[in-house]
Short mmCIF file of C-alpha atoms and ligand atoms in Angstrom, two decimals:
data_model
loop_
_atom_site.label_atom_id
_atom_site.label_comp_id
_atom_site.label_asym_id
_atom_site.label_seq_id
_atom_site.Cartn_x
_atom_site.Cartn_y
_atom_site.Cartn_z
CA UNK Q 190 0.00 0.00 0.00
CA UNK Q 191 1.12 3.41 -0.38
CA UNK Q 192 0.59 5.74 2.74
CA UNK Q 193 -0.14 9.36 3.17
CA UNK Q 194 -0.35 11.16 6.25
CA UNK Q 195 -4.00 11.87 7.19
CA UNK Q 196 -3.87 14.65 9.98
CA UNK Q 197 -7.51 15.38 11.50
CA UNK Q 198 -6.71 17.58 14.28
CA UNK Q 199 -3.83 17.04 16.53
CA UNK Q 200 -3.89 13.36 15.15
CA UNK Q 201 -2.57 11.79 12.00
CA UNK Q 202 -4.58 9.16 11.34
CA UNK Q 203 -1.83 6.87 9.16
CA UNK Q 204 1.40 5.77 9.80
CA UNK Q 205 4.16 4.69 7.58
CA UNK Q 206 6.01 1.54 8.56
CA UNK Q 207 9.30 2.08 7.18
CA UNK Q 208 9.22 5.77 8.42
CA UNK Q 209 8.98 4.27 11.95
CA UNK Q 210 11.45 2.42 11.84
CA UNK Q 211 13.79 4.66 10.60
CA UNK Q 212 12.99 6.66 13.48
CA UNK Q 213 13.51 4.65 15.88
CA UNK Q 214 17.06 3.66 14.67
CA UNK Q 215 17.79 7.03 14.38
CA UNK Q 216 17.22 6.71 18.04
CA UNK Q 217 19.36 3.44 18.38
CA UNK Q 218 22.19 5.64 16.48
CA UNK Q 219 21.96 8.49 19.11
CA UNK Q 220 22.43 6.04 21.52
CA UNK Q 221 25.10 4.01 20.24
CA UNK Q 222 26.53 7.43 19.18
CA UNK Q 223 27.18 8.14 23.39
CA UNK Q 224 29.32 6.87 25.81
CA UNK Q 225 27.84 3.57 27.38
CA UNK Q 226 25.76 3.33 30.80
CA UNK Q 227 27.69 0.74 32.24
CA UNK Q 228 25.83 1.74 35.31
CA UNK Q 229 21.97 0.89 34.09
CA UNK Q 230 19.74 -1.07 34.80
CA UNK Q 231 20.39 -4.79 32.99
CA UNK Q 232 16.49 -6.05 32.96
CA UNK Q 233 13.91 -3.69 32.77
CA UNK Q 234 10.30 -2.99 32.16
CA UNK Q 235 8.81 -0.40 30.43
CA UNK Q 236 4.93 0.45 30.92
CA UNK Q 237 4.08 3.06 28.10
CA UNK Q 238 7.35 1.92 25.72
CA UNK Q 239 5.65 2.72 22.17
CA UNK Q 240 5.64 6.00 21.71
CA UNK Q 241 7.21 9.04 23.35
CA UNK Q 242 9.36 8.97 26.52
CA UNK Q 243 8.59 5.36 27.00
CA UNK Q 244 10.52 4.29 24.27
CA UNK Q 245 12.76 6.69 24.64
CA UNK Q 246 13.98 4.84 27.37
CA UNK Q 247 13.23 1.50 26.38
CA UNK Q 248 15.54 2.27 23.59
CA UNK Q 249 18.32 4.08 26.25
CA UNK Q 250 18.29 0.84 28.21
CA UNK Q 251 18.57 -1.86 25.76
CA UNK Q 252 21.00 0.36 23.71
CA UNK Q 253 23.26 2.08 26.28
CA UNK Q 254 23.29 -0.35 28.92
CA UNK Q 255 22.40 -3.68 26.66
CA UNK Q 256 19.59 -4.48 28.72
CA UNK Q 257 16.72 -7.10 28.49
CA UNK Q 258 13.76 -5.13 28.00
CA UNK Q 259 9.81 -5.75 28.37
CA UNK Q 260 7.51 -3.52 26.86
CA UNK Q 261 3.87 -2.54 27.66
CA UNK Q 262 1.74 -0.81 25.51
CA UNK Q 263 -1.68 -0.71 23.70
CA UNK Q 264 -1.66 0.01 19.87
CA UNK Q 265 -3.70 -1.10 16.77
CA UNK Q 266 -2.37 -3.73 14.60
CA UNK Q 267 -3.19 -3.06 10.98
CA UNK Q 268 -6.51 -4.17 9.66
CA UNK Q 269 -7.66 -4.47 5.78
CA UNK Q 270 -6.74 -1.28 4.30
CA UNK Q 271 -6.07 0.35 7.82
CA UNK Q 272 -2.07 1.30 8.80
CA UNK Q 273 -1.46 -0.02 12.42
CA UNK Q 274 -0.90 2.76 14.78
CA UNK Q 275 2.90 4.36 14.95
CA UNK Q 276 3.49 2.82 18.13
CA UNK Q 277 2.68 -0.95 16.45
CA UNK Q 278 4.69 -0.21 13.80
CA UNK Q 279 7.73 1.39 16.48
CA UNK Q 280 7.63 -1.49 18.03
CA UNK Q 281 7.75 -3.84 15.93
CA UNK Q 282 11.06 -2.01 14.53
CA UNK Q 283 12.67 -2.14 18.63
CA UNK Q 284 11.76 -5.75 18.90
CA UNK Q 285 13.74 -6.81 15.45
CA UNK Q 286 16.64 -4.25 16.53
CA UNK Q 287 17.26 -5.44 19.66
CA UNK Q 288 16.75 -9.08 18.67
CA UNK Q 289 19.39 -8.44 16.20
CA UNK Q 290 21.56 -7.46 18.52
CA UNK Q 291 20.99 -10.07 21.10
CA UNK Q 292 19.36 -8.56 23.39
CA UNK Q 293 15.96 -10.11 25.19
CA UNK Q 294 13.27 -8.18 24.03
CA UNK Q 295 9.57 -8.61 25.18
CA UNK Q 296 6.20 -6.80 23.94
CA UNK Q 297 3.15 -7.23 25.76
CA UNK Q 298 0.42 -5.33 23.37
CA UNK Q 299 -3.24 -4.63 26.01
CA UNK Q 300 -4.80 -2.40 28.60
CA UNK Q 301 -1.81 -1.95 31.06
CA UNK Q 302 -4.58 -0.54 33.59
CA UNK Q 303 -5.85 -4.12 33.44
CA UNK Q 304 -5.15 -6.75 36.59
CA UNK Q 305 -4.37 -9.85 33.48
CA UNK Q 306 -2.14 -7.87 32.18
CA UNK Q 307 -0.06 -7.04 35.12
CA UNK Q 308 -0.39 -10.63 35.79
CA UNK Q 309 0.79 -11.84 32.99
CA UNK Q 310 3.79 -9.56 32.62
CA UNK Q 311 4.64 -10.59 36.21
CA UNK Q 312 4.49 -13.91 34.95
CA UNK Q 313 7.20 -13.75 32.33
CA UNK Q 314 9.08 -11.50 34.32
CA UNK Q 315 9.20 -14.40 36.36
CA UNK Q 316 10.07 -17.03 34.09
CA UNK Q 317 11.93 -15.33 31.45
CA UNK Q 318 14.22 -12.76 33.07
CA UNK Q 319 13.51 -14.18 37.12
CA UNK Q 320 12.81 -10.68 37.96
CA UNK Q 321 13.62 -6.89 36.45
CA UNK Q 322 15.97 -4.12 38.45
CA UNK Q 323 13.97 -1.06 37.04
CA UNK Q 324 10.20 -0.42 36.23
CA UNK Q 325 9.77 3.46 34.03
CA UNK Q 326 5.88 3.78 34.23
CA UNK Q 327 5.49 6.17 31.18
CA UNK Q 328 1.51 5.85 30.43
CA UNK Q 329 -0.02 8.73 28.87
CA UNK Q 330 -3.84 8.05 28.44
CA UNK Q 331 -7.56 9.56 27.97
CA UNK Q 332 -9.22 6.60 30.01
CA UNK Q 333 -8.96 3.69 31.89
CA UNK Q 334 -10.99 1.56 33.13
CA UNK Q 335 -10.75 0.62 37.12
CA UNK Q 336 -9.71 -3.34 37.02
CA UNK Q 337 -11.59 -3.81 40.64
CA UNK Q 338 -14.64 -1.49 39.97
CA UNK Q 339 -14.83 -1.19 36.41
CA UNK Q 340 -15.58 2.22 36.51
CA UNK Q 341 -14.39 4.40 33.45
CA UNK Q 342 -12.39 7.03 33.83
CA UNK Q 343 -11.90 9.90 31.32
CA UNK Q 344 -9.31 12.13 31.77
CA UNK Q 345 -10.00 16.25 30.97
CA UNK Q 346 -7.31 19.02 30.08
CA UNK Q 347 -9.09 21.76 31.80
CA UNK Q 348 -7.92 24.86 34.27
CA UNK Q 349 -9.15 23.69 38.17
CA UNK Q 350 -10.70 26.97 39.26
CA UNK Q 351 -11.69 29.31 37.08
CA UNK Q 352 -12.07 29.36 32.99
CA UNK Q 353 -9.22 30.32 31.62
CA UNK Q 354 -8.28 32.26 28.26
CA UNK Q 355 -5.33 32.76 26.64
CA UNK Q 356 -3.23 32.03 22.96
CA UNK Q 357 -3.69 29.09 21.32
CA UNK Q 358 -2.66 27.95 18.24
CA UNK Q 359 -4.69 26.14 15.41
CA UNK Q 360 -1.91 24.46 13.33
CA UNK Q 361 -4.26 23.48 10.63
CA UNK Q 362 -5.93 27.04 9.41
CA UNK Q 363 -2.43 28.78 10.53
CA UNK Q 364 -4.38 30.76 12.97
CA UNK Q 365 -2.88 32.19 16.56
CA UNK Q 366 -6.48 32.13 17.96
CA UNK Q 367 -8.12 32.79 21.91
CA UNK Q 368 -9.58 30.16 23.78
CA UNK Q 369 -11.06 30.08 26.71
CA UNK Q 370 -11.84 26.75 28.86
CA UNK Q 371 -13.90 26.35 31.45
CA UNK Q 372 -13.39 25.61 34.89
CA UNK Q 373 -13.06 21.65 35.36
CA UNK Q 374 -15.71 20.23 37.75
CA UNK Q 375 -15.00 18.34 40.83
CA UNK Q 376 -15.97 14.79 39.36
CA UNK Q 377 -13.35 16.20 36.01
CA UNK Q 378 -10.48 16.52 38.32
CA UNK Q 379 -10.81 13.23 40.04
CA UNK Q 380 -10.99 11.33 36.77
CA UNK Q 381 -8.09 12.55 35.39
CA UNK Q 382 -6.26 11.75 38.86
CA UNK Q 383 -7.61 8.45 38.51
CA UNK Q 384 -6.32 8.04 34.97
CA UNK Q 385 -3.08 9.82 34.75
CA UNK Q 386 -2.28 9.98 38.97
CA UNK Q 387 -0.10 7.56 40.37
CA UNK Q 388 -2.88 4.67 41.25
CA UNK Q 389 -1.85 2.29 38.24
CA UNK Q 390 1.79 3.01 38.75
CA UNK Q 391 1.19 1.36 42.56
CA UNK Q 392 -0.73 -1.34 41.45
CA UNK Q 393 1.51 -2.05 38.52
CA UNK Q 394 4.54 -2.01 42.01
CA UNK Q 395 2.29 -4.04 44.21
CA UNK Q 396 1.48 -6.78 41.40
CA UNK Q 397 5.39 -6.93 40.64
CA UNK Q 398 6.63 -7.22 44.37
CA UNK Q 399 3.82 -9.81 44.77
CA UNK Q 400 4.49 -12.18 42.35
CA UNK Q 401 8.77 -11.56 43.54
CA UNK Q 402 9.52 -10.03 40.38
CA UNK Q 403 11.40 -7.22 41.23
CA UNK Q 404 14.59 -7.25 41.98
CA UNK Q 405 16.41 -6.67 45.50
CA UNK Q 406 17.45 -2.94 44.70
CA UNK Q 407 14.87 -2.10 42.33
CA UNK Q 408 14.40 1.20 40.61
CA UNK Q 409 10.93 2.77 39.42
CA UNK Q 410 10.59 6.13 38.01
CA UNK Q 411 7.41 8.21 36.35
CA UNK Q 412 7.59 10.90 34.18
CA UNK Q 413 6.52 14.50 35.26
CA UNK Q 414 6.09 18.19 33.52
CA UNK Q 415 6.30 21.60 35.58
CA UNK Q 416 6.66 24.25 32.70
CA UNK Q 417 6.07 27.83 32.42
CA UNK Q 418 3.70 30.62 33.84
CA UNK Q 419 1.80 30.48 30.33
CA UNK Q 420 0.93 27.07 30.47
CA UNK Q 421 0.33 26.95 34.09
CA UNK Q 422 -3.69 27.84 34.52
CA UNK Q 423 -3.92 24.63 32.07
CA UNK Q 424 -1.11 22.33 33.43
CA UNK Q 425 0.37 22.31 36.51
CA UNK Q 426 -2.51 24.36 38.04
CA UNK Q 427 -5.28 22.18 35.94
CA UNK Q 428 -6.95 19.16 35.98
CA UNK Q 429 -3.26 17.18 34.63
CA UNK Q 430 -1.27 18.74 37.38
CA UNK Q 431 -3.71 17.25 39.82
CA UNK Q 432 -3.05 13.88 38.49
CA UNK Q 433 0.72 14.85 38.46
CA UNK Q 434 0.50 15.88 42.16
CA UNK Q 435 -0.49 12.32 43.28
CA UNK Q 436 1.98 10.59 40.40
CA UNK Q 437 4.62 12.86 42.66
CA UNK Q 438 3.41 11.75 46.25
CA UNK Q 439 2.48 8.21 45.16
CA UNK Q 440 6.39 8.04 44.17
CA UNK Q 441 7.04 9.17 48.21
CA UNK Q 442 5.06 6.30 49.00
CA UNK Q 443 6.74 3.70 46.37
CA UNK Q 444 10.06 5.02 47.83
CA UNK Q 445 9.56 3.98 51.15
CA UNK Q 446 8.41 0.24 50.35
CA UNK Q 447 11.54 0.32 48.27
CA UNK Q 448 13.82 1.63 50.09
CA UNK Q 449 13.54 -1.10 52.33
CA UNK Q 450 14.84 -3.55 49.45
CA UNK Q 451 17.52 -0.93 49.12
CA UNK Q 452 16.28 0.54 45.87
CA UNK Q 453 13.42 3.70 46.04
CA UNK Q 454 11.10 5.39 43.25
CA UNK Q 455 11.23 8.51 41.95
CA UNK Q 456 9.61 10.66 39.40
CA UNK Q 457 11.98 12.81 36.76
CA UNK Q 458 10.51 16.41 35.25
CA UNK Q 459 11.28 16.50 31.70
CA UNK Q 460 11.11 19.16 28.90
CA UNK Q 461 7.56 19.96 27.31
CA UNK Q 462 8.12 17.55 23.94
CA UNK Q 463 5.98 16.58 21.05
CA UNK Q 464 4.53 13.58 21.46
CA UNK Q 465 0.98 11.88 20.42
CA UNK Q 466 -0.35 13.01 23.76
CA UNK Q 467 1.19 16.70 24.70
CA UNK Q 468 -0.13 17.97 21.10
CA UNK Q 469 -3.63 17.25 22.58
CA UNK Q 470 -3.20 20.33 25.15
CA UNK Q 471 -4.64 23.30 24.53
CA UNK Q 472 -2.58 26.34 24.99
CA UNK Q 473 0.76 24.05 25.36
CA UNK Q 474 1.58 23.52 21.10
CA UNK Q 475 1.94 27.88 20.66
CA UNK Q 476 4.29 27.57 24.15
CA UNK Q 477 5.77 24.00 22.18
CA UNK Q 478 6.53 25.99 18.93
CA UNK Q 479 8.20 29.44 20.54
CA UNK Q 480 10.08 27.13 22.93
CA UNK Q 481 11.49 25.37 20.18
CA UNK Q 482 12.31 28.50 18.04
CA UNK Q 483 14.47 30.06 21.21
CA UNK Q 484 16.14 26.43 22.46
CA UNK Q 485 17.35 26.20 19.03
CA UNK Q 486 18.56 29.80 18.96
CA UNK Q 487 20.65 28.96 21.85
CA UNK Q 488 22.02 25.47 20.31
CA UNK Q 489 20.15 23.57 23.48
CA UNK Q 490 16.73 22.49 21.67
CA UNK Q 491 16.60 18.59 22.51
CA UNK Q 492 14.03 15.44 21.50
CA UNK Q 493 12.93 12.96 23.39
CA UNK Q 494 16.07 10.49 23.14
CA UNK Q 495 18.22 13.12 23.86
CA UNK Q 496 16.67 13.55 27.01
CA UNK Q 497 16.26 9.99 28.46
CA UNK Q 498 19.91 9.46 27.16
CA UNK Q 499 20.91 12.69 29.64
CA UNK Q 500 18.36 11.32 32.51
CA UNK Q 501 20.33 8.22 32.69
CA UNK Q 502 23.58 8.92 31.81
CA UNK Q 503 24.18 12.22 34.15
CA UNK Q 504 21.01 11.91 36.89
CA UNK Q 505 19.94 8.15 37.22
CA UNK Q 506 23.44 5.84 36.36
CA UNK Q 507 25.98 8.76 36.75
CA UNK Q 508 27.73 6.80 39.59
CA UNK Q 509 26.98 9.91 42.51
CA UNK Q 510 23.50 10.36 44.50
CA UNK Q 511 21.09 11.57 42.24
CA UNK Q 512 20.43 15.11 42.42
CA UNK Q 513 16.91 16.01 43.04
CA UNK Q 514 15.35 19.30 43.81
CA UNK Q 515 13.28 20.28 47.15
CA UNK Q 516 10.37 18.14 46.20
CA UNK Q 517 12.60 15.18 45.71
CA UNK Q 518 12.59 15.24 42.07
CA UNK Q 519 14.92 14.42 39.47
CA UNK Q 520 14.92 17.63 36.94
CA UNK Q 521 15.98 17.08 33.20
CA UNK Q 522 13.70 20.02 32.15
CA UNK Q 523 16.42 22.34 33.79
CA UNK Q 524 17.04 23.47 29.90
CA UNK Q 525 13.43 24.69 29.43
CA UNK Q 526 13.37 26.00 32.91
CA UNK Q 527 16.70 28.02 32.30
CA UNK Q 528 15.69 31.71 33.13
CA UNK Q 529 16.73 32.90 29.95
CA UNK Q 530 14.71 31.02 28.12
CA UNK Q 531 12.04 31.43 29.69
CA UNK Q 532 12.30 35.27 29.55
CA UNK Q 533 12.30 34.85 25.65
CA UNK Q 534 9.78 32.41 25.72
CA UNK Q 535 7.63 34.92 27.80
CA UNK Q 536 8.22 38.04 25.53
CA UNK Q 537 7.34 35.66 22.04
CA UNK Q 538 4.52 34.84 23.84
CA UNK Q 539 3.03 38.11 24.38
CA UNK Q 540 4.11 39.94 20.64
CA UNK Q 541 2.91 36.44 19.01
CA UNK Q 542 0.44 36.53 16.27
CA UNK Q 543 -1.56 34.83 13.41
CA UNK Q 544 0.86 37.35 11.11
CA UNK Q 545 3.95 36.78 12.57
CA UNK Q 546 3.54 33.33 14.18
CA UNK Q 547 5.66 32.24 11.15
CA UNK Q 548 9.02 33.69 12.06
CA UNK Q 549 8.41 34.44 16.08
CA UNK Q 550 7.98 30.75 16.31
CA UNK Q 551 9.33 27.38 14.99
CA UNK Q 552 6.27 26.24 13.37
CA UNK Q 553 7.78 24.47 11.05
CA UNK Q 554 9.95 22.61 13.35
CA UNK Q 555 6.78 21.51 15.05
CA UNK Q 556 4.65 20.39 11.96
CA UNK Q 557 8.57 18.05 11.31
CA UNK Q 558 8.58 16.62 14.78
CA UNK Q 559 4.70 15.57 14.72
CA UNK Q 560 4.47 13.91 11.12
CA UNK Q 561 8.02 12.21 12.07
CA UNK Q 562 6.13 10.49 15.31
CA UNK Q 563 3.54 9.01 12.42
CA UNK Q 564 6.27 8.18 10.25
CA UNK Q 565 6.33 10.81 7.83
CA UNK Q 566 8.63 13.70 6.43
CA UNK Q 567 12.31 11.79 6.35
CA UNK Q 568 13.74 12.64 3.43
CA UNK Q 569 15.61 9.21 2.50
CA UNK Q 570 12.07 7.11 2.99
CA UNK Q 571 10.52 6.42 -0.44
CA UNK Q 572 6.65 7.56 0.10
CA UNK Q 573 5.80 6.45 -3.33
CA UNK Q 574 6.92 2.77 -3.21
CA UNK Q 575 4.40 0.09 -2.55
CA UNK Q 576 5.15 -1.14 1.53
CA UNK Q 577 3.73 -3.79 3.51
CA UNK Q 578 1.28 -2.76 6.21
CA UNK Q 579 0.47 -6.02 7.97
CA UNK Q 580 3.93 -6.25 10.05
CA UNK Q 581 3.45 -8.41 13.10
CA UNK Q 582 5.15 -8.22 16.47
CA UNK Q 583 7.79 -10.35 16.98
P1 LIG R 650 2.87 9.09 24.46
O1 LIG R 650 1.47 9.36 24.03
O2 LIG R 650 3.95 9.27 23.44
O3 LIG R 650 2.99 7.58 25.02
C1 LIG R 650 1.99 6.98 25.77
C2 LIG R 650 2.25 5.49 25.90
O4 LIG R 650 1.22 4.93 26.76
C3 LIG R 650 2.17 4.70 24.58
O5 LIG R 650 3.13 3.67 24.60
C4 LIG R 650 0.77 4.07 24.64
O6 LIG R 650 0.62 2.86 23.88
C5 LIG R 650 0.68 3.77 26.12
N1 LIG R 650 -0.69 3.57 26.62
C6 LIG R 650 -1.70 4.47 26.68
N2 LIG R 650 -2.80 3.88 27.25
C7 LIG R 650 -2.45 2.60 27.53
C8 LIG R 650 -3.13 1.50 28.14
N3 LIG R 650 -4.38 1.59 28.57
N4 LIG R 650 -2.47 0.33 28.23
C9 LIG R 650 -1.19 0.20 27.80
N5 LIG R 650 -0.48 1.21 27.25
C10 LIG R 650 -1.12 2.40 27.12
O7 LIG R 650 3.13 9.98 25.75
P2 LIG R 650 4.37 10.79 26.33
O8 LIG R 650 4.19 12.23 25.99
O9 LIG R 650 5.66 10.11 26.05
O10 LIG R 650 4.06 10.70 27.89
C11 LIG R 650 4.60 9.72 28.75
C12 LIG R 650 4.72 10.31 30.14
O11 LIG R 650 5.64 11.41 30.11
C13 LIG R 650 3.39 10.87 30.68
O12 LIG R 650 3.32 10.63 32.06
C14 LIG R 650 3.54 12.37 30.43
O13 LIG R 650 2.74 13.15 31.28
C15 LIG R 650 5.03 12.54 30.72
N6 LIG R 650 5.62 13.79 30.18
C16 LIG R 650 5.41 14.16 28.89
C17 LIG R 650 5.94 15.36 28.44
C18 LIG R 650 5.71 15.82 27.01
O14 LIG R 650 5.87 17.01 26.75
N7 LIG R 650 5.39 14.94 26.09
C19 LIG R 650 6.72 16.16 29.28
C20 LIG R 650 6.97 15.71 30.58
C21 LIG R 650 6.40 14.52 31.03
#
């Protein structure tokens, strides 16, 4: 079949195999471009590892520390004339990398919110790999269903107190528009706490240490965001940084029962990124593209690899206590956060609009990243030639 990108919204609706997998060896060739983690983690599971910061670090691991790797995620195989999701096709490309290479490599495709599959992952943890010495719980998701009440839960981007308007941008008409969101309701908030907060990530701990899969010393970490004053009302002051506040104090609590194994949990801040999820944000793709635009100017701009690479490398396996700030967080957003920056950000922000969007911000740059997290836009992948869609999982 030959594959276009189909964007409807902040989504593109195809993805291109081969473009896949050339990005995620262009990941493997960061990696292997570095100085090795001799210090990481040698079996590890990843809950999240298609897409985004999960793989990112699956792909860290198994590629700058050569460790066995499991992989959780939930992503559409292809189906008649329908593409599989990026994340199907991503890792399919992982699993035949790292099988090439010789390292174990497990994917486990189903509702990680689910008690089977936690089960069953324990499972082979168990008889595969006898148990894992890290856990990186990188779930981004809209819903989930409770595995002991069934109850759905459907997460909501929305300001907690009072509606909030500010710049957004519409990538598709070109537009630097206003919206305004309204104030989340109380039942909002506590679904998206119960689908993005740090309830799964426990369960997901408890169902491991249970079944004696984890290692003596084991390592978990979750994946944060602070960001800006722009994006505040809507993030860390919103419905998301609810959720984010108990993924932050359920890693307290994870710390504690580990610590007693000798190993604790932690949760590590990184930079705003585009990924299938963030894009979905309102307000946070304008801040996204004038980041971008001044991290570039100052030769620090960085993708997700890039990132996890520096998170393990210099914070998690640098051989010294990990530095965390007063919360007890690990910060690789330090970059964003950078006052500087900021200040630029800040001053784009308020001069930005539909007229000069174009050269205040990195739009451009943007549009690149999100078609090349379908697939699309690399200039050495043929688009015109005829590829198989139907690739199963190893
Ligand atoms: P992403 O959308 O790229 O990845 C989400 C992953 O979760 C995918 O592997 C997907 O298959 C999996 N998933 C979703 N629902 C699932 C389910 N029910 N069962 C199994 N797997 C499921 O997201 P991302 O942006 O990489 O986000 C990962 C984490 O990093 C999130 O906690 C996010 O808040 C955090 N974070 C993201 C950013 C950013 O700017 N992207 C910044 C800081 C922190």
């Amino acid at each position: 079949m030959i594959i276009q990108p189909k964007v409807r919204g902040f989504i593109c609706t195809t993805a291109h195999p081969v473009g896949c997998a050339r990005q995620v060896q262009e990941q493997i060739d960061f990696v292997k471009s570095k100085p090795r983690i001799s210090q990481g983690a040698k079996k590890v599971l990843v809950i999240g590892a298609s897409t985004g910061y999960g793989l990112a670090s699956r792909v860290v691991e198994a590629f700058g520390s050569g460790a066995a790797t499991m992989g959780v995620f939930w992503e559409r195989p292809a189906e008649d004339k329908r593409t599989a999701t990026a994340g199907w096709y991503n890792s399919v490309a992982f699993d035949q990398a790292a099988r090439k290479e010789g390292l174990y490599s497990q994917s486990f495709n189903g509702d990680a919110f689910s008690d089977e599959m936690k089960i069953a992952v324990a499972k082979k943890i168990k008889k595969d790999l006898v148990d894992v010495d890290l856990v990186i719980y990188s779930l981004a998701s809209p819903r989930r269903q409770h595995p002991r009440t069934g109850q759905i839960y459907k997460s909501v981007l929305r300001p907690k107190d009072y509606p909030y308007t500010n710049k957004s941008i519409d990538f598709e008409a070109g537009k630097v528009t206003e919206v305004t969101l309204p104030a989340a309701t109380a039942q909002e908030i506590e679904h998206t706490v119960a689908v993005m907060g740090g309830e799964d990530w426990e369960m997901w701990m408890d169902a491991l240490m249970e079944h004696g899969a984890l290692a003596h010393k084991a390592y978990t970490a979750a994946y944060s965001y602070i960001g800006p004053e722009v994006t505040t009302a809507v993030y860390r002051n919103g419905t998301i940084g609810a959720a984010k506040d108990h993924l932050e104090k359920t890693a307290k609590k994870l710390n504690e029962k580990l610590q007693q194994k000798g190993g604790g949990a932690l949760v590590s801040v990184n930079k705003a990124l585009v990924t299938q999820s963030s894009s979905a944000i309102p307000f946070i793709p304008l801040y996204f593209v004038l980041l971008k635009k001044v991290m570039k100017s100052k030769g620090i701009e960085e993708n997700c690899i890039q990132q996890i690479y520096r998170l393990f490398a210099e914070r998690l396996y640098a051989n010294k206590p990990i530095p965390l700030d007063e919360e007890g967080r690990v910060r690789v957003d330090d970059l964003e956060m950078r006052p500087d920056v900021q200040r630029e950000v800040q001053a784009l922000w308020e001069k930005v609009n539909t007229d000069n969007v174009k050269q205040l911000a990195d739009v451009q740059g943007y549009e690149e990243d999100f078609l090349h997290l379908f697939g699309f836009g690399f200039p050495d992948v043929d688009y015109h030639a005829d590829v198989e869609i139907d690739l199963p999982l190893p």
